Tab-separated table of C-alpha atoms in Angstrom:
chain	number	residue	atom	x	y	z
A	758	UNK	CA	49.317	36.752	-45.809
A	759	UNK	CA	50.917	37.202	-49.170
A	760	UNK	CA	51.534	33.469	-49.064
A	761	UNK	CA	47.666	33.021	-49.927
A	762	UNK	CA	48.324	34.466	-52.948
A	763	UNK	CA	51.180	32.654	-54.352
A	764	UNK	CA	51.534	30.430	-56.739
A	765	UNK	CA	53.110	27.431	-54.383
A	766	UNK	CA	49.717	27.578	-52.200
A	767	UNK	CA	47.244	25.246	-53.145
A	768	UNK	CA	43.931	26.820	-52.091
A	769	UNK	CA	45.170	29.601	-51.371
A	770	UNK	CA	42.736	31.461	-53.537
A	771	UNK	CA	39.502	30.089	-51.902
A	772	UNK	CA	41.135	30.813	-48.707
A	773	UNK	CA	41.788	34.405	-49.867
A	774	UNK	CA	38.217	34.867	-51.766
A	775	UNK	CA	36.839	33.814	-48.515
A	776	UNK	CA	38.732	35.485	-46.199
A	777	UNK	CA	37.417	39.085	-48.484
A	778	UNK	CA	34.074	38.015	-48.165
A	779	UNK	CA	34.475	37.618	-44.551
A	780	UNK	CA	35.527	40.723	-44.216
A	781	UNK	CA	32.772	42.125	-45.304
A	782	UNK	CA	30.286	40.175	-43.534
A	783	UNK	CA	32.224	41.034	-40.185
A	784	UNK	CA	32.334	44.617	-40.818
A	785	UNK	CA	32.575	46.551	-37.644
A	786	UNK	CA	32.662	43.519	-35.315
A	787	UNK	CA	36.224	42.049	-36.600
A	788	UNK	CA	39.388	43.811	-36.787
A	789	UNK	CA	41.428	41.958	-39.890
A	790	UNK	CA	44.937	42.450	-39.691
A	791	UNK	CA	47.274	41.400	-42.622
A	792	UNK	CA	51.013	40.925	-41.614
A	793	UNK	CA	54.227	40.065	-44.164
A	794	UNK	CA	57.502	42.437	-45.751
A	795	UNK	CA	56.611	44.869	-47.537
A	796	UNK	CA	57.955	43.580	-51.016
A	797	UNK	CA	56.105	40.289	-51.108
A	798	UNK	CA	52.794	42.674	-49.514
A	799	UNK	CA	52.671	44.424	-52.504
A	800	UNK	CA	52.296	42.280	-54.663
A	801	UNK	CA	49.615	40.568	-52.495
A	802	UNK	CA	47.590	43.923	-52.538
A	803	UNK	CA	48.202	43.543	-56.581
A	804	UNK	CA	46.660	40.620	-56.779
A	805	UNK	CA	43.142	40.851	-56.279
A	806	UNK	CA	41.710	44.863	-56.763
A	807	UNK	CA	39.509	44.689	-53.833
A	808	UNK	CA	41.828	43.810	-51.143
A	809	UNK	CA	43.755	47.217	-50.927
A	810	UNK	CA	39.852	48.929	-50.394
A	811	UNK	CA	39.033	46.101	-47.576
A	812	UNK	CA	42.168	47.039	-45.628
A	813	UNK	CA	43.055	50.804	-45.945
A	814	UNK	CA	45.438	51.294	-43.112
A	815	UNK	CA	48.820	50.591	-43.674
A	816	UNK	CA	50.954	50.080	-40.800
A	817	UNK	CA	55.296	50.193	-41.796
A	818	UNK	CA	57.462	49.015	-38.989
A	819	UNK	CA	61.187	50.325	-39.751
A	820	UNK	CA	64.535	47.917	-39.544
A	821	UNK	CA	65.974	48.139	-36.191
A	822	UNK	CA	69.000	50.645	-36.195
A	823	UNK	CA	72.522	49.371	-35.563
A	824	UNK	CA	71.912	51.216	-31.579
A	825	UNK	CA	68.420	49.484	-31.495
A	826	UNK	CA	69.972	46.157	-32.309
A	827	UNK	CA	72.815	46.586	-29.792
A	828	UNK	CA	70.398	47.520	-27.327
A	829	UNK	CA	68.236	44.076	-28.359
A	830	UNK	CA	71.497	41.829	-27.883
A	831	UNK	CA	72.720	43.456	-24.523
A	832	UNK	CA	69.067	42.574	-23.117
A	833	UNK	CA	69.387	39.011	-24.348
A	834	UNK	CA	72.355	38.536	-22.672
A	835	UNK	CA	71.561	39.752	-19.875
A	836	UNK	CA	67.958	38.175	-19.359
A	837	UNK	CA	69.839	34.710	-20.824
A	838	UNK	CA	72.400	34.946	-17.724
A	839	UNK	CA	70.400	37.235	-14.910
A	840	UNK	CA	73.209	40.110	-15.772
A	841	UNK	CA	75.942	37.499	-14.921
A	842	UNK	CA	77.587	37.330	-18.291
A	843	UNK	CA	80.633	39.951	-19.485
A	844	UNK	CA	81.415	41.062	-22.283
A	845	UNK	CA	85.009	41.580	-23.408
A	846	UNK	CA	84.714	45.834	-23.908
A	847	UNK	CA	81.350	45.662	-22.229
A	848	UNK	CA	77.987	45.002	-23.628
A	849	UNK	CA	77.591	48.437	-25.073
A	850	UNK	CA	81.892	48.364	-26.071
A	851	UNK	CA	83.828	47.768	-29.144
A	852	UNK	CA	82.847	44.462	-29.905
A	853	UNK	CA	79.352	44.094	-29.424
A	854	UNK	CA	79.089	47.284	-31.787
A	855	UNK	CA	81.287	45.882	-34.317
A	856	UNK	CA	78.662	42.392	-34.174
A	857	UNK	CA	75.541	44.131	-34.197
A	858	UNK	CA	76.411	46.604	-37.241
A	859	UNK	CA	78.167	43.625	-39.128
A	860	UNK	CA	73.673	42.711	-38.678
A	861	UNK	CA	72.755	45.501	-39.374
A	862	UNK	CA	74.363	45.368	-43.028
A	863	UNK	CA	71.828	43.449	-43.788
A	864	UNK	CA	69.553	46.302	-43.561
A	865	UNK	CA	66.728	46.415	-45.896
A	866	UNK	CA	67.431	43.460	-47.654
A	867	UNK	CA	64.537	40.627	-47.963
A	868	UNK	CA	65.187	38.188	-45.210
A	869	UNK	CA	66.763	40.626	-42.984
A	870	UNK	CA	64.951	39.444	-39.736
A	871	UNK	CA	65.633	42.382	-37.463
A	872	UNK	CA	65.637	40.851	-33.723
A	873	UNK	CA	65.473	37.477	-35.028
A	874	UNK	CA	68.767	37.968	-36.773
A	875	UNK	CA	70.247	39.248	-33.628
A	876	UNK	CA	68.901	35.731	-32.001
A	877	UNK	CA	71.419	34.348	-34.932
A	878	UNK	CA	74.213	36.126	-34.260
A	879	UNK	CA	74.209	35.316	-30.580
A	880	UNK	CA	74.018	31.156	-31.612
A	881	UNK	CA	77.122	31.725	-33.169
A	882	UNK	CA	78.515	33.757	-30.156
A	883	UNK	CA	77.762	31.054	-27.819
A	884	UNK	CA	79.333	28.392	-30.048
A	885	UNK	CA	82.227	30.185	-30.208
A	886	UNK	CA	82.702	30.586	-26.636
A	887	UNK	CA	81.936	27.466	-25.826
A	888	UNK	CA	84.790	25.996	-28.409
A	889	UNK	CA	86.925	28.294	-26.657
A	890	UNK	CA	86.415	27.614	-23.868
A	891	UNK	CA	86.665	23.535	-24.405
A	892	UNK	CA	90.178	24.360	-26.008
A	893	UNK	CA	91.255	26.087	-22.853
A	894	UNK	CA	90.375	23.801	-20.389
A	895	UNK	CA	92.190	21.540	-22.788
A	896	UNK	CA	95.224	23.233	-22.513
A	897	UNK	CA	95.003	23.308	-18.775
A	898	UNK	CA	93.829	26.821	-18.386
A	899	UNK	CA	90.972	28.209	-16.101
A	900	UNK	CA	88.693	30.176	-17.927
A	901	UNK	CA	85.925	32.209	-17.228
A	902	UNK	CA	82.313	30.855	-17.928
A	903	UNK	CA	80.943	34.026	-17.648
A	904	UNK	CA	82.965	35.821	-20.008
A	905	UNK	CA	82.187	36.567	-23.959
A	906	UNK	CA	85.587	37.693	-25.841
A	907	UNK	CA	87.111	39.479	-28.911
A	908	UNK	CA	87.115	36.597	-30.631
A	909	UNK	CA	83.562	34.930	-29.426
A	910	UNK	CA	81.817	38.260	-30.539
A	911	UNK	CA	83.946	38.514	-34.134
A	912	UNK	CA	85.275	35.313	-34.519
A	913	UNK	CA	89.053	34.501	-35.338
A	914	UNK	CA	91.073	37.689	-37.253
A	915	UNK	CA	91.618	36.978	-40.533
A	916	UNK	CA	95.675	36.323	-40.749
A	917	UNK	CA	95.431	34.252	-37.980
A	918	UNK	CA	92.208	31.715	-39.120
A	919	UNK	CA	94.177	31.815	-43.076
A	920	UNK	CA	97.486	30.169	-40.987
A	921	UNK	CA	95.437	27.947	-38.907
A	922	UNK	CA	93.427	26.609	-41.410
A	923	UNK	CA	94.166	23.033	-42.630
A	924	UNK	CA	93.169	23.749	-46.128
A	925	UNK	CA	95.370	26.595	-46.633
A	926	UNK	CA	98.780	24.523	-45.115
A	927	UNK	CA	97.680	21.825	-48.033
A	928	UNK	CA	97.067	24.274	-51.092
A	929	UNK	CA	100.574	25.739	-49.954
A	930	UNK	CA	101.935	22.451	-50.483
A	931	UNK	CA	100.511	21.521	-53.596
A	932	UNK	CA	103.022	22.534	-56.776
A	933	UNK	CA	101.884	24.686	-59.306
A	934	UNK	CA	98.225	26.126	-58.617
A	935	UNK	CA	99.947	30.219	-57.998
A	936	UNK	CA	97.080	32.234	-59.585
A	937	UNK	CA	94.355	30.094	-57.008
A	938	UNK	CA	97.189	30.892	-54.053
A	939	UNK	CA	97.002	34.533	-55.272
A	940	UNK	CA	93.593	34.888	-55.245
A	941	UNK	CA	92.941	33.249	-51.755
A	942	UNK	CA	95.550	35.500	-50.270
A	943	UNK	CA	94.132	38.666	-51.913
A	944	UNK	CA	90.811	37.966	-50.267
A	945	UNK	CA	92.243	37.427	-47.138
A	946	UNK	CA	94.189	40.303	-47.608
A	947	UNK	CA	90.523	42.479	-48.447
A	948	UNK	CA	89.075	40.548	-45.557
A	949	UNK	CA	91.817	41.811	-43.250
A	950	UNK	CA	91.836	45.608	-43.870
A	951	UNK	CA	87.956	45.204	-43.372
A	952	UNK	CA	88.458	43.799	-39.945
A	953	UNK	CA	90.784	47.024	-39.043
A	954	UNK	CA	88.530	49.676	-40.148
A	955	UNK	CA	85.633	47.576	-38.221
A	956	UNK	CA	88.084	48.044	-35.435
A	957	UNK	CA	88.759	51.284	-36.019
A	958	UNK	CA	84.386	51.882	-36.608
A	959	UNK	CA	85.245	52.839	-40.100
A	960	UNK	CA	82.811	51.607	-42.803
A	961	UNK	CA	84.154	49.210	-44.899
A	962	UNK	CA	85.541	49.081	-48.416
């Protein structure tokens, strides 16, 4: 709705100044509902001084809680894979809690898309397995299709994707550059102690 409003829509206004008048006209035979976050509908309703008196009912959906959102990726799992798939821990274990409340930081920010953002995280889930699971078979092992790990629901640990990575071998071989090195490790470092306390369901620092 609020989109009417702004200044990137071209005719939006007429659109809006028609869609009051219509409003009016279809009093009591047309239920109008107005949908958008709650930032950007604000400043909608500021806009034009007879909107807010044309729709009085406000409606506020909350942000899913980090349970909620758990809850929302089990179910998508399941219904993806008819209740076939594991989950390394179990779908309500470690690691699915430690991916849904890394969402759920995102909490209350604009953008944070709730479900949708679960729908996200589980992309990247997938990928992961499947890249696993490529680089097993690879190596001559037998994996199981039907199995989401550790690693697919959190990705690599830190120390471990720092001595893999290409990038990192090179800088270490460049000469000079020790304040950059430094600085790199330090984040790791930060990035590391985050992933323990995530382990250990500790907030992090």
């Amino acid at each position: 709705a609020y989109q009417l409003s702004s200044g990137n829509s071209q005719g939006g206004s007429a659109v809006l100044d028609f869609l009051l008048a219509e409003v009016e006209n279809q009093r009591s035979k047309i239920c109008f509902v107005l949908a958008g976050y709650a930032k950007q509908m604000e400043s909608f309703f500021a806009h034009n001084p007879g909107i807010p008196s044309r729709f009085p009912l406000e409606v506020k959906f909350e942000d899913y809680t980090d349970q909620e959102l758990l809850q929302i990726m089990g179910s998508k799992i399941d219904a993806k894979y008819s209740g076939r798939m594991k989950a390394e821990e179990g779908l309500q274990g470690l690691y699915c809690r430690i991916a849904t409340c890394r969402v759920g930081r995102a909490r209350g920010k604009e953008g944070f898309g709730n479900a949708r953002a679960v729908e996200n995280l589980l992309s990247v889930i997938y990928r992961r397995q499947s890249d696993r699971l490529r680089v097993e078979r690879r190596e001559g092992s037998r994996p199981d299709d039907l199995l989401l790990t550790k690693e697919d629901f959190l990705g690599p640990e830190p120390t471990n994707a720092l001595l893999k990575s290409k990038a990192w071998v090179k800088l270490q071989e460049l000469i000079g550059l020790e304040s950059v090195k430094e600085s790199i490790k330090s984040l790791v470092d930060s990035v590391t102690v985050n992933y323990q306390r995530e382990l250990d369901e500790k907030p992090i620092i």
